């Protein structure tokens, strides 16, 4: 049996000149992922779209495997899926994106759960 590994890279896989078709597919893309890994940098935890990717990983409950590359660049650390900031309060390059982001995440919100940190 041939094993395939497929990667989805947000910046490379979403057309940055016309991002909304790709952004609308974000829940489906995340739902197809068997693993969620990210490379932290100074602004990562504050960026709304980065928080949105992690939000979908948590809300869709596809799996509980979330990894962060450690500072040494060689090892990874496992994180709980719910560890992310609120996408609605994250930093955006274009403030006009906030409406699309809030509408997209509101569809998956659970009024009984308030685990956003």
Tab-separated table of N, CA, C and O in Angstrom:
chain	number	residue	atom	x	y	z
A	1	UNK	N	0.855	-1.179	0.000
A	1	UNK	CA	0.000	0.000	0.000
A	1	UNK	C	0.897	1.238	0.000
A	1	UNK	O	1.760	1.373	0.854
A	2	UNK	N	0.638	2.100	-0.925
A	2	UNK	CA	1.398	3.340	-1.018
A	2	UNK	C	0.841	4.354	-0.033
A	2	UNK	O	-0.362	4.602	0.019
A	3	UNK	N	1.708	4.918	0.781
A	3	UNK	CA	1.278	5.931	1.748
A	3	UNK	C	1.593	7.309	1.188
A	3	UNK	O	2.684	7.541	0.683
A	4	UNK	N	0.630	8.195	1.255
A	4	UNK	CA	0.811	9.555	0.771
A	4	UNK	C	0.714	10.520	1.928
A	4	UNK	O	-0.107	10.356	2.825
A	5	UNK	N	1.536	11.531	1.874
A	5	UNK	CA	1.465	12.615	2.842
A	5	UNK	C	1.106	13.875	2.068
A	5	UNK	O	1.773	14.230	1.101
A	6	UNK	N	0.047	14.517	2.469
A	6	UNK	CA	-0.388	15.757	1.823
A	6	UNK	C	-0.286	16.885	2.839
A	6	UNK	O	-0.661	16.725	3.991
A	7	UNK	N	0.217	18.009	2.389
A	7	UNK	CA	0.353	19.179	3.246
A	7	UNK	C	-0.506	20.304	2.700
A	7	UNK	O	-0.603	20.504	1.496
A	8	UNK	N	-1.120	21.029	3.600
A	8	UNK	CA	-1.809	22.246	3.244
A	8	UNK	C	-1.086	23.372	3.969
A	8	UNK	O	-0.937	23.354	5.189
A	9	UNK	N	-0.596	24.333	3.212
A	9	UNK	CA	0.110	25.481	3.779
A	9	UNK	C	-0.743	26.707	3.513
A	9	UNK	O	-0.998	27.058	2.359
A	10	UNK	N	-1.183	27.354	4.570
A	10	UNK	CA	-2.174	28.417	4.399
A	10	UNK	C	-1.760	29.479	3.395
A	10	UNK	O	-2.512	29.811	2.497
A	11	UNK	N	-0.565	30.013	3.517
A	11	UNK	CA	-0.156	31.112	2.634
A	11	UNK	C	0.035	30.625	1.207
A	11	UNK	O	-0.317	31.299	0.253
A	12	UNK	N	0.560	29.429	1.049
A	12	UNK	CA	0.837	28.891	-0.285
A	12	UNK	C	-0.414	28.350	-0.967
A	12	UNK	O	-0.485	28.315	-2.187
A	13	UNK	N	-1.402	27.918	-0.209
A	13	UNK	CA	-2.575	27.263	-0.792
A	13	UNK	C	-3.799	28.157	-0.919
A	13	UNK	O	-4.789	27.750	-1.510
A	14	UNK	N	-3.746	29.336	-0.375
A	14	UNK	CA	-4.850	30.294	-0.531
A	14	UNK	C	-4.327	31.430	-1.399
A	14	UNK	O	-3.317	32.054	-1.074
A	15	UNK	N	-5.003	31.672	-2.509
A	15	UNK	CA	-4.620	32.742	-3.421
A	15	UNK	C	-4.711	34.074	-2.673
A	15	UNK	O	-5.809	34.544	-2.358
A	16	UNK	N	-3.577	34.668	-2.397
A	16	UNK	CA	-3.547	35.881	-1.591
A	16	UNK	C	-4.121	37.092	-2.322
A	16	UNK	O	-4.498	38.068	-1.695
A	17	UNK	N	-4.225	37.037	-3.660
A	17	UNK	CA	-4.828	38.151	-4.392
A	17	UNK	C	-6.352	38.032	-4.437
A	17	UNK	O	-7.040	39.006	-4.737
A	18	UNK	N	-6.884	36.844	-4.145
A	18	UNK	CA	-8.323	36.606	-4.084
A	18	UNK	C	-8.565	35.527	-3.023
A	18	UNK	O	-8.884	34.384	-3.351
A	19	UNK	N	-8.416	35.858	-1.748
A	19	UNK	CA	-8.404	34.834	-0.704
A	19	UNK	C	-9.754	34.239	-0.325
A	19	UNK	O	-9.814	33.147	0.230
A	20	UNK	N	-10.858	34.888	-0.612
A	20	UNK	CA	-12.119	34.433	-0.040
A	20	UNK	C	-12.590	33.063	-0.502
A	20	UNK	O	-13.133	32.314	0.306
A	21	UNK	N	-12.397	32.648	-1.753
A	21	UNK	CA	-12.764	31.257	-2.078
A	21	UNK	C	-11.993	30.245	-1.223
A	21	UNK	O	-12.568	29.275	-0.722
A	22	UNK	N	-10.704	30.483	-1.021
A	22	UNK	CA	-9.906	29.592	-0.184
A	22	UNK	C	-10.293	29.674	1.278
A	22	UNK	O	-10.350	28.660	1.980
A	23	UNK	N	-10.591	30.868	1.745
A	23	UNK	CA	-10.993	31.061	3.136
A	23	UNK	C	-12.313	30.346	3.407
A	23	UNK	O	-12.501	29.725	4.454
A	24	UNK	N	-13.235	30.397	2.460
A	24	UNK	CA	-14.514	29.719	2.642
A	24	UNK	C	-14.338	28.209	2.738
A	24	UNK	O	-15.164	27.529	3.338
A	25	UNK	N	-13.276	27.680	2.164
A	25	UNK	CA	-13.003	26.241	2.215
A	25	UNK	C	-12.241	25.844	3.478
A	25	UNK	O	-12.033	24.662	3.729
A	26	UNK	N	-11.820	26.812	4.277
A	26	UNK	CA	-10.999	26.533	5.452
A	26	UNK	C	-11.572	25.450	6.364
A	26	UNK	O	-10.852	24.521	6.742
A	27	UNK	N	-12.852	25.470	6.728
A	27	UNK	CA	-13.369	24.395	7.581
A	27	UNK	C	-13.213	23.012	6.945
A	27	UNK	O	-12.820	22.053	7.613
A	28	UNK	N	-13.478	22.905	5.654
A	28	UNK	CA	-13.349	21.611	4.975
A	28	UNK	C	-11.897	21.167	4.901
A	28	UNK	O	-11.586	19.981	5.091
A	29	UNK	N	-11.005	22.100	4.652
A	29	UNK	CA	-9.579	21.765	4.579
A	29	UNK	C	-9.087	21.260	5.925
A	29	UNK	O	-8.429	20.228	6.016
A	30	UNK	N	-9.399	21.973	7.000
A	30	UNK	CA	-8.966	21.565	8.331
A	30	UNK	C	-9.585	20.221	8.707
A	30	UNK	O	-8.928	19.364	9.300
A	31	UNK	N	-10.836	20.007	8.331
A	31	UNK	CA	-11.508	18.743	8.651
A	31	UNK	C	-10.828	17.548	8.000
A	31	UNK	O	-10.909	16.431	8.512
A	32	UNK	N	-10.138	17.764	6.894
A	32	UNK	CA	-9.452	16.672	6.193
A	32	UNK	C	-8.071	16.366	6.778
A	32	UNK	O	-7.468	15.360	6.423
A	33	UNK	N	-7.585	17.214	7.650
A	33	UNK	CA	-6.228	17.052	8.187
A	33	UNK	C	-6.188	16.016	9.304
A	33	UNK	O	-7.037	16.026	10.190
A	34	UNK	N	-5.200	15.143	9.245
A	34	UNK	CA	-5.008	14.171	10.308
A	34	UNK	C	-4.121	14.730	11.418
A	34	UNK	O	-4.125	14.228	12.531
A	35	UNK	N	-3.352	15.722	11.114
A	35	UNK	CA	-2.469	16.374	12.077
A	35	UNK	C	-2.576	17.881	11.876
A	35	UNK	O	-2.867	18.351	10.781
A	36	UNK	N	-2.333	18.643	12.938
A	36	UNK	CA	-2.285	20.099	12.845
A	36	UNK	C	-0.947	20.508	13.432
A	36	UNK	O	-0.652	20.192	14.585
A	37	UNK	N	-0.133	21.152	12.628
A	37	UNK	CA	1.180	21.595	13.098
A	37	UNK	C	1.378	23.049	12.673
A	37	UNK	O	0.878	23.465	11.633
A	38	UNK	N	2.086	23.789	13.501
A	38	UNK	CA	2.360	25.167	13.133
A	38	UNK	C	3.751	25.572	13.585
A	38	UNK	O	4.342	24.967	14.472
A	39	UNK	N	4.259	26.595	12.910
A	39	UNK	CA	5.576	27.143	13.204
A	39	UNK	C	5.352	28.485	13.892
A	39	UNK	O	4.940	29.446	13.245
A	40	UNK	N	5.564	28.540	15.190
A	40	UNK	CA	5.292	29.800	15.894
A	40	UNK	C	6.325	30.871	15.547
A	40	UNK	O	7.476	30.572	15.241
A	41	UNK	N	5.870	32.085	15.559
A	41	UNK	CA	6.751	33.239	15.433
A	41	UNK	C	6.140	34.347	16.269
A	41	UNK	O	5.056	34.177	16.840
A	42	UNK	N	6.810	35.444	16.340
A	42	UNK	CA	6.407	36.515	17.263
A	42	UNK	C	4.944	36.931	17.111
A	42	UNK	O	4.231	37.124	18.089
A	43	UNK	N	4.455	37.028	15.888
A	43	UNK	CA	3.097	37.520	15.665
A	43	UNK	C	2.055	36.409	15.575
A	43	UNK	O	0.861	36.691	15.577
A	44	UNK	N	2.462	35.149	15.510
A	44	UNK	CA	1.532	34.052	15.220
A	44	UNK	C	0.331	34.022	16.163
A	44	UNK	O	-0.802	33.948	15.713
A	45	UNK	N	0.564	34.067	17.444
A	45	UNK	CA	-0.529	33.933	18.420
A	45	UNK	C	-1.511	35.092	18.374
A	45	UNK	O	-2.625	34.970	18.859
A	46	UNK	N	-1.108	36.187	17.764
A	46	UNK	CA	-1.955	37.375	17.724
A	46	UNK	C	-2.715	37.517	16.410
A	46	UNK	O	-3.635	38.317	16.318
A	47	UNK	N	-2.337	36.749	15.390
A	47	UNK	CA	-2.940	36.891	14.059
A	47	UNK	C	-4.296	36.197	13.994
A	47	UNK	O	-4.436	35.024	14.327
A	48	UNK	N	-5.309	36.939	13.557
A	48	UNK	CA	-6.678	36.426	13.528
A	48	UNK	C	-6.831	35.195	12.645
A	48	UNK	O	-7.509	34.244	13.026
A	49	UNK	N	-6.212	35.197	11.468
A	49	UNK	CA	-6.379	34.039	10.586
A	49	UNK	C	-5.661	32.815	11.130
A	49	UNK	O	-6.133	31.678	10.971
A	50	UNK	N	-4.530	32.990	11.810
A	50	UNK	CA	-3.847	31.858	12.456
A	50	UNK	C	-4.724	31.296	13.569
A	50	UNK	O	-4.846	30.080	13.734
A	51	UNK	N	-5.337	32.172	14.335
A	51	UNK	CA	-6.265	31.730	15.381
A	51	UNK	C	-7.469	31.003	14.782
A	51	UNK	O	-7.977	30.056	15.365
A	52	UNK	N	-7.912	31.453	13.610
A	52	UNK	CA	-9.061	30.836	12.959
A	52	UNK	C	-8.756	29.403	12.553
A	52	UNK	O	-9.577	28.504	12.742
A	53	UNK	N	-7.572	29.155	12.020
A	53	UNK	CA	-7.176	27.787	11.658
A	53	UNK	C	-7.207	26.887	12.897
A	53	UNK	O	-7.727	25.764	12.856
A	54	UNK	N	-6.660	27.388	14.000
A	54	UNK	CA	-6.651	26.593	15.226
A	54	UNK	C	-8.068	26.434	15.783
A	54	UNK	O	-8.410	25.378	16.318
A	55	UNK	N	-8.893	27.470	15.654
A	55	UNK	CA	-10.283	27.391	16.091
A	55	UNK	C	-10.998	26.250	15.381
A	55	UNK	O	-11.686	25.444	16.009
A	56	UNK	N	-10.849	26.165	14.062
A	56	UNK	CA	-11.522	25.097	13.320
A	56	UNK	C	-10.985	23.724	13.701
A	56	UNK	O	-11.747	22.767	13.805
A	57	UNK	N	-9.704	23.646	13.921
A	57	UNK	CA	-9.132	22.364	14.363
A	57	UNK	C	-9.811	21.915	15.656
A	57	UNK	O	-10.183	20.763	15.831
A	58	UNK	N	-10.026	22.845	16.569
A	58	UNK	CA	-10.646	22.534	17.859
A	58	UNK	C	-12.141	22.267	17.718
A	58	UNK	O	-12.659	21.270	18.212
A	59	UNK	N	-12.872	23.149	17.030
A	59	UNK	CA	-14.328	23.036	16.947
A	59	UNK	C	-14.801	21.844	16.133
A	59	UNK	O	-15.820	21.249	16.437
A	60	UNK	N	-14.072	21.489	15.083
A	60	UNK	CA	-14.488	20.375	14.245
A	60	UNK	C	-14.157	19.024	14.862
A	60	UNK	O	-14.647	17.996	14.410
A	61	UNK	N	-13.320	19.042	15.889
A	61	UNK	CA	-12.992	17.826	16.651
A	61	UNK	C	-12.603	16.655	15.744
A	61	UNK	O	-13.000	15.523	15.969
A	62	UNK	N	-11.825	16.952	14.721
A	62	UNK	CA	-11.396	15.903	13.790
A	62	UNK	C	-10.389	14.970	14.452
A	62	UNK	O	-10.336	13.788	14.148
A	63	UNK	N	-9.589	15.502	15.311
A	63	UNK	CA	-8.564	14.738	16.014
A	63	UNK	C	-8.010	15.633	17.117
A	63	UNK	O	-8.337	16.805	17.194
A	64	UNK	N	-7.158	15.089	17.948
A	64	UNK	CA	-6.601	15.902	19.032
A	64	UNK	C	-5.093	16.086	18.888
A	64	UNK	O	-4.418	16.424	19.845
A	65	UNK	N	-4.583	15.879	17.689
A	65	UNK	CA	-3.136	15.988	17.488
A	65	UNK	C	-2.780	17.372	16.958
A	65	UNK	O	-3.016	17.688	15.805
A	66	UNK	N	-2.233	18.187	17.850
A	66	UNK	CA	-1.806	19.538	17.503
A	66	UNK	C	-0.360	19.684	17.950
A	66	UNK	O	-0.023	19.358	19.096
A	67	UNK	N	0.484	20.157	17.055
A	67	UNK	CA	1.920	20.233	17.305
A	67	UNK	C	2.442	21.638	17.042
A	67	UNK	O	2.009	22.303	16.116
A	68	UNK	N	3.395	22.040	17.864
A	68	UNK	CA	4.103	23.315	17.697
A	68	UNK	C	5.584	23.003	17.556
A	68	UNK	O	6.145	22.237	18.337
A	69	UNK	N	6.225	23.569	16.532
A	69	UNK	CA	7.664	23.396	16.374
A	69	UNK	C	8.367	24.169	17.482
A	69	UNK	O	8.082	25.354	17.697
A	70	UNK	N	9.259	23.507	18.188
A	70	UNK	CA	9.986	24.156	19.279
A	70	UNK	C	11.031	25.128	18.746
A	70	UNK	O	11.404	25.089	17.570
A	71	UNK	N	11.532	25.987	19.641
A	71	UNK	CA	12.507	27.002	19.263
A	71	UNK	C	13.778	26.419	18.656
A	71	UNK	O	14.455	27.085	17.886
A	72	UNK	N	14.115	25.180	18.995
A	72	UNK	CA	15.327	24.574	18.445
A	72	UNK	C	15.177	24.216	16.965
A	72	UNK	O	16.144	23.894	16.287
A	73	UNK	N	13.938	24.270	16.451
A	73	UNK	CA	13.689	23.967	15.054
A	73	UNK	C	13.806	22.498	14.703
A	73	UNK	O	13.700	22.118	13.547
A	74	UNK	N	14.020	21.661	15.704
A	74	UNK	CA	14.237	20.236	15.464
A	74	UNK	C	13.184	19.342	16.095
A	74	UNK	O	12.988	18.220	15.658
A	75	UNK	N	12.548	19.829	17.131
A	75	UNK	CA	11.605	19.007	17.876
A	75	UNK	C	10.237	19.680	17.919
A	75	UNK	O	10.120	20.883	17.660
A	76	UNK	N	9.224	18.890	18.250
A	76	UNK	CA	7.873	19.427	18.354
A	76	UNK	C	7.319	19.164	19.747
A	76	UNK	O	7.771	18.268	20.453
A	77	UNK	N	6.349	19.964	20.125
A	77	UNK	CA	5.653	19.789	21.399
A	77	UNK	C	4.175	19.641	21.106
A	77	UNK	O	3.627	20.341	20.249
A	78	UNK	N	3.543	18.739	21.803
A	78	UNK	CA	2.103	18.543	21.631
A	78	UNK	C	1.362	19.599	22.444
A	78	UNK	O	1.766	19.940	23.544
A	79	UNK	N	0.272	20.109	21.889
A	79	UNK	CA	-0.543	21.101	22.577
A	79	UNK	C	-1.985	20.622	22.598
A	79	UNK	O	-2.421	19.917	21.695
A	80	UNK	N	-2.753	21.046	23.582
A	80	UNK	CA	-4.181	20.711	23.563
A	80	UNK	C	-4.860	21.478	22.424
A	80	UNK	O	-4.517	22.637	22.166
A	81	UNK	N	-5.814	20.861	21.725
A	81	UNK	CA	-6.465	21.534	20.595
A	81	UNK	C	-7.126	22.851	20.948
A	81	UNK	O	-7.187	23.760	20.126
A	82	UNK	N	-7.617	22.970	22.179
A	82	UNK	CA	-8.344	24.198	22.537
A	82	UNK	C	-7.436	25.375	22.846
A	82	UNK	O	-7.920	26.467	23.130
A	83	UNK	N	-6.124	25.208	22.804
A	83	UNK	CA	-5.230	26.325	23.126
A	83	UNK	C	-5.056	27.230	21.908
A	83	UNK	O	-4.327	26.933	20.979
A	84	UNK	N	-5.796	28.312	21.897
A	84	UNK	CA	-5.713	29.326	20.852
A	84	UNK	C	-6.439	30.563	21.349
A	84	UNK	O	-7.197	30.514	22.307
A	85	UNK	N	-6.187	31.662	20.712
A	85	UNK	CA	-6.894	32.884	21.067
A	85	UNK	C	-8.179	33.012	20.273
A	85	UNK	O	-8.432	32.275	19.321
A	86	UNK	N	-9.017	33.940	20.661
A	86	UNK	CA	-10.283	34.196	19.984
A	86	UNK	C	-9.999	34.805	18.604
A	86	UNK	O	-9.403	35.878	18.511
A	87	UNK	N	-10.421	34.142	17.532
A	87	UNK	CA	-10.176	34.693	16.192
A	87	UNK	C	-10.741	36.103	16.017
A	87	UNK	O	-10.142	36.935	15.343
A	88	UNK	N	-11.881	36.392	16.629
A	88	UNK	CA	-12.546	37.686	16.445
A	88	UNK	C	-11.742	38.856	16.992
A	88	UNK	O	-11.945	39.997	16.570
A	89	UNK	N	-10.828	38.590	17.912
A	89	UNK	CA	-10.050	39.683	18.505
A	89	UNK	C	-8.606	39.707	18.021
A	89	UNK	O	-7.809	40.496	18.512
A	90	UNK	N	-8.286	38.858	17.059
A	90	UNK	CA	-6.917	38.803	16.548
A	90	UNK	C	-6.582	39.969	15.629
A	90	UNK	O	-7.462	40.706	15.168
A	91	UNK	N	-5.301	40.115	15.361
A	91	UNK	CA	-4.809	41.172	14.481
A	91	UNK	C	-5.046	40.795	13.021
A	91	UNK	O	-4.865	39.640	12.627
A	92	UNK	N	-5.434	41.765	12.225
A	92	UNK	CA	-5.663	41.570	10.795
A	92	UNK	C	-4.879	42.593	9.988
A	92	UNK	O	-4.765	43.756	10.397
A	93	UNK	N	-4.383	42.182	8.843
A	93	UNK	CA	-3.736	43.115	7.925
A	93	UNK	C	-4.787	44.051	7.332
A	93	UNK	O	-4.575	45.248	7.207
A	94	UNK	N	-5.930	43.474	6.961
A	94	UNK	CA	-7.053	44.260	6.450
A	94	UNK	C	-8.212	44.159	7.435
A	94	UNK	O	-8.795	43.094	7.603
A	95	UNK	N	-8.531	45.232	8.089
A	95	UNK	CA	-9.609	45.226	9.070
A	95	UNK	C	-10.938	44.801	8.434
A	95	UNK	O	-11.792	44.198	9.093
A	96	UNK	N	-11.100	45.027	7.150
A	96	UNK	CA	-12.326	44.629	6.452
A	96	UNK	C	-12.529	43.114	6.475
A	96	UNK	O	-13.655	42.629	6.328
A	97	UNK	N	-11.456	42.345	6.698
A	97	UNK	CA	-11.568	40.878	6.777
A	97	UNK	C	-12.319	40.415	8.026
A	97	UNK	O	-12.785	39.283	8.080
A	98	UNK	N	-12.421	41.284	9.039
A	98	UNK	CA	-13.011	40.864	10.304
A	98	UNK	C	-14.466	40.389	10.139
A	98	UNK	O	-14.880	39.419	10.759
A	99	UNK	N	-15.221	41.032	9.280
A	99	UNK	CA	-16.612	40.631	9.064
A	99	UNK	C	-16.661	39.204	8.520
A	99	UNK	O	-17.426	38.364	9.009
A	100	UNK	N	-15.841	38.900	7.519
A	100	UNK	CA	-15.816	37.555	6.944
A	100	UNK	C	-15.358	36.539	7.979
A	100	UNK	O	-15.942	35.456	8.102
A	101	UNK	N	-14.348	36.875	8.742
A	101	UNK	CA	-13.822	35.968	9.757
A	101	UNK	C	-14.862	35.679	10.832
A	101	UNK	O	-15.098	34.523	11.189
A	102	UNK	N	-15.516	36.700	11.326
A	102	UNK	CA	-16.522	36.527	12.374
A	102	UNK	C	-17.702	35.713	11.847
A	102	UNK	O	-18.198	34.814	12.531
A	103	UNK	N	-18.139	35.990	10.631
A	103	UNK	CA	-19.246	35.223	10.057
A	103	UNK	C	-18.867	33.758	9.868
A	103	UNK	O	-19.664	32.863	10.135
A	104	UNK	N	-17.669	33.506	9.411
A	104	UNK	CA	-17.209	32.143	9.180
A	104	UNK	C	-17.118	31.355	10.487
A	104	UNK	O	-17.589	30.228	10.576
A	105	UNK	N	-16.557	31.945	11.520
A	105	UNK	CA	-16.398	31.234	12.793
A	105	UNK	C	-17.703	31.157	13.574
A	105	UNK	O	-17.923	30.191	14.308
A	106	UNK	N	-18.590	32.137	13.414
A	106	UNK	CA	-19.861	32.122	14.155
A	106	UNK	C	-20.706	30.917	13.786
A	106	UNK	O	-21.438	30.378	14.627
A	107	UNK	N	-20.600	30.468	12.573
A	107	UNK	CA	-21.359	29.307	12.123
A	107	UNK	C	-20.984	28.055	12.919
A	107	UNK	O	-21.796	27.165	13.098
A	108	UNK	N	-19.758	27.999	13.431
A	108	UNK	CA	-19.260	26.843	14.163
A	108	UNK	C	-19.182	27.060	15.667
A	108	UNK	O	-18.690	26.220	16.397
A	109	UNK	N	-19.658	28.206	16.138
A	109	UNK	CA	-19.595	28.509	17.570
A	109	UNK	C	-20.559	27.616	18.348
A	109	UNK	O	-21.589	27.205	17.841
A	110	UNK	N	-20.198	27.351	19.568
A	110	UNK	CA	-21.050	26.570	20.463
A	110	UNK	C	-21.321	27.445	21.672
A	110	UNK	O	-20.414	27.759	22.433
A	111	UNK	N	-22.540	27.844	21.837
A	111	UNK	CA	-22.890	28.758	22.929
A	111	UNK	C	-22.604	28.181	24.303
A	111	UNK	O	-22.430	28.905	25.269
A	112	UNK	N	-22.555	26.852	24.431
A	112	UNK	CA	-22.308	26.218	25.724
A	112	UNK	C	-20.839	26.139	26.077
A	112	UNK	O	-20.486	25.864	27.211
A	113	UNK	N	-19.966	26.365	25.106
A	113	UNK	CA	-18.534	26.259	25.357
A	113	UNK	C	-17.912	27.620	25.212
A	113	UNK	O	-18.096	28.296	24.222
A	114	UNK	N	-17.127	27.989	26.193
A	114	UNK	CA	-16.436	29.276	26.168
A	114	UNK	C	-14.977	29.018	26.507
A	114	UNK	O	-14.465	29.542	27.484
A	115	UNK	N	-14.290	28.214	25.705
A	115	UNK	CA	-12.916	27.810	25.996
A	115	UNK	C	-11.872	28.642	25.282
A	115	UNK	O	-10.711	28.311	25.338
A	116	UNK	N	-12.260	29.692	24.592
A	116	UNK	CA	-11.263	30.492	23.900
A	116	UNK	C	-10.435	31.223	24.929
A	116	UNK	O	-10.934	31.795	25.868
A	117	UNK	N	-9.139	31.177	24.718
A	117	UNK	CA	-8.235	31.835	25.684
A	117	UNK	C	-7.623	33.083	25.121
A	117	UNK	O	-7.714	33.347	23.976
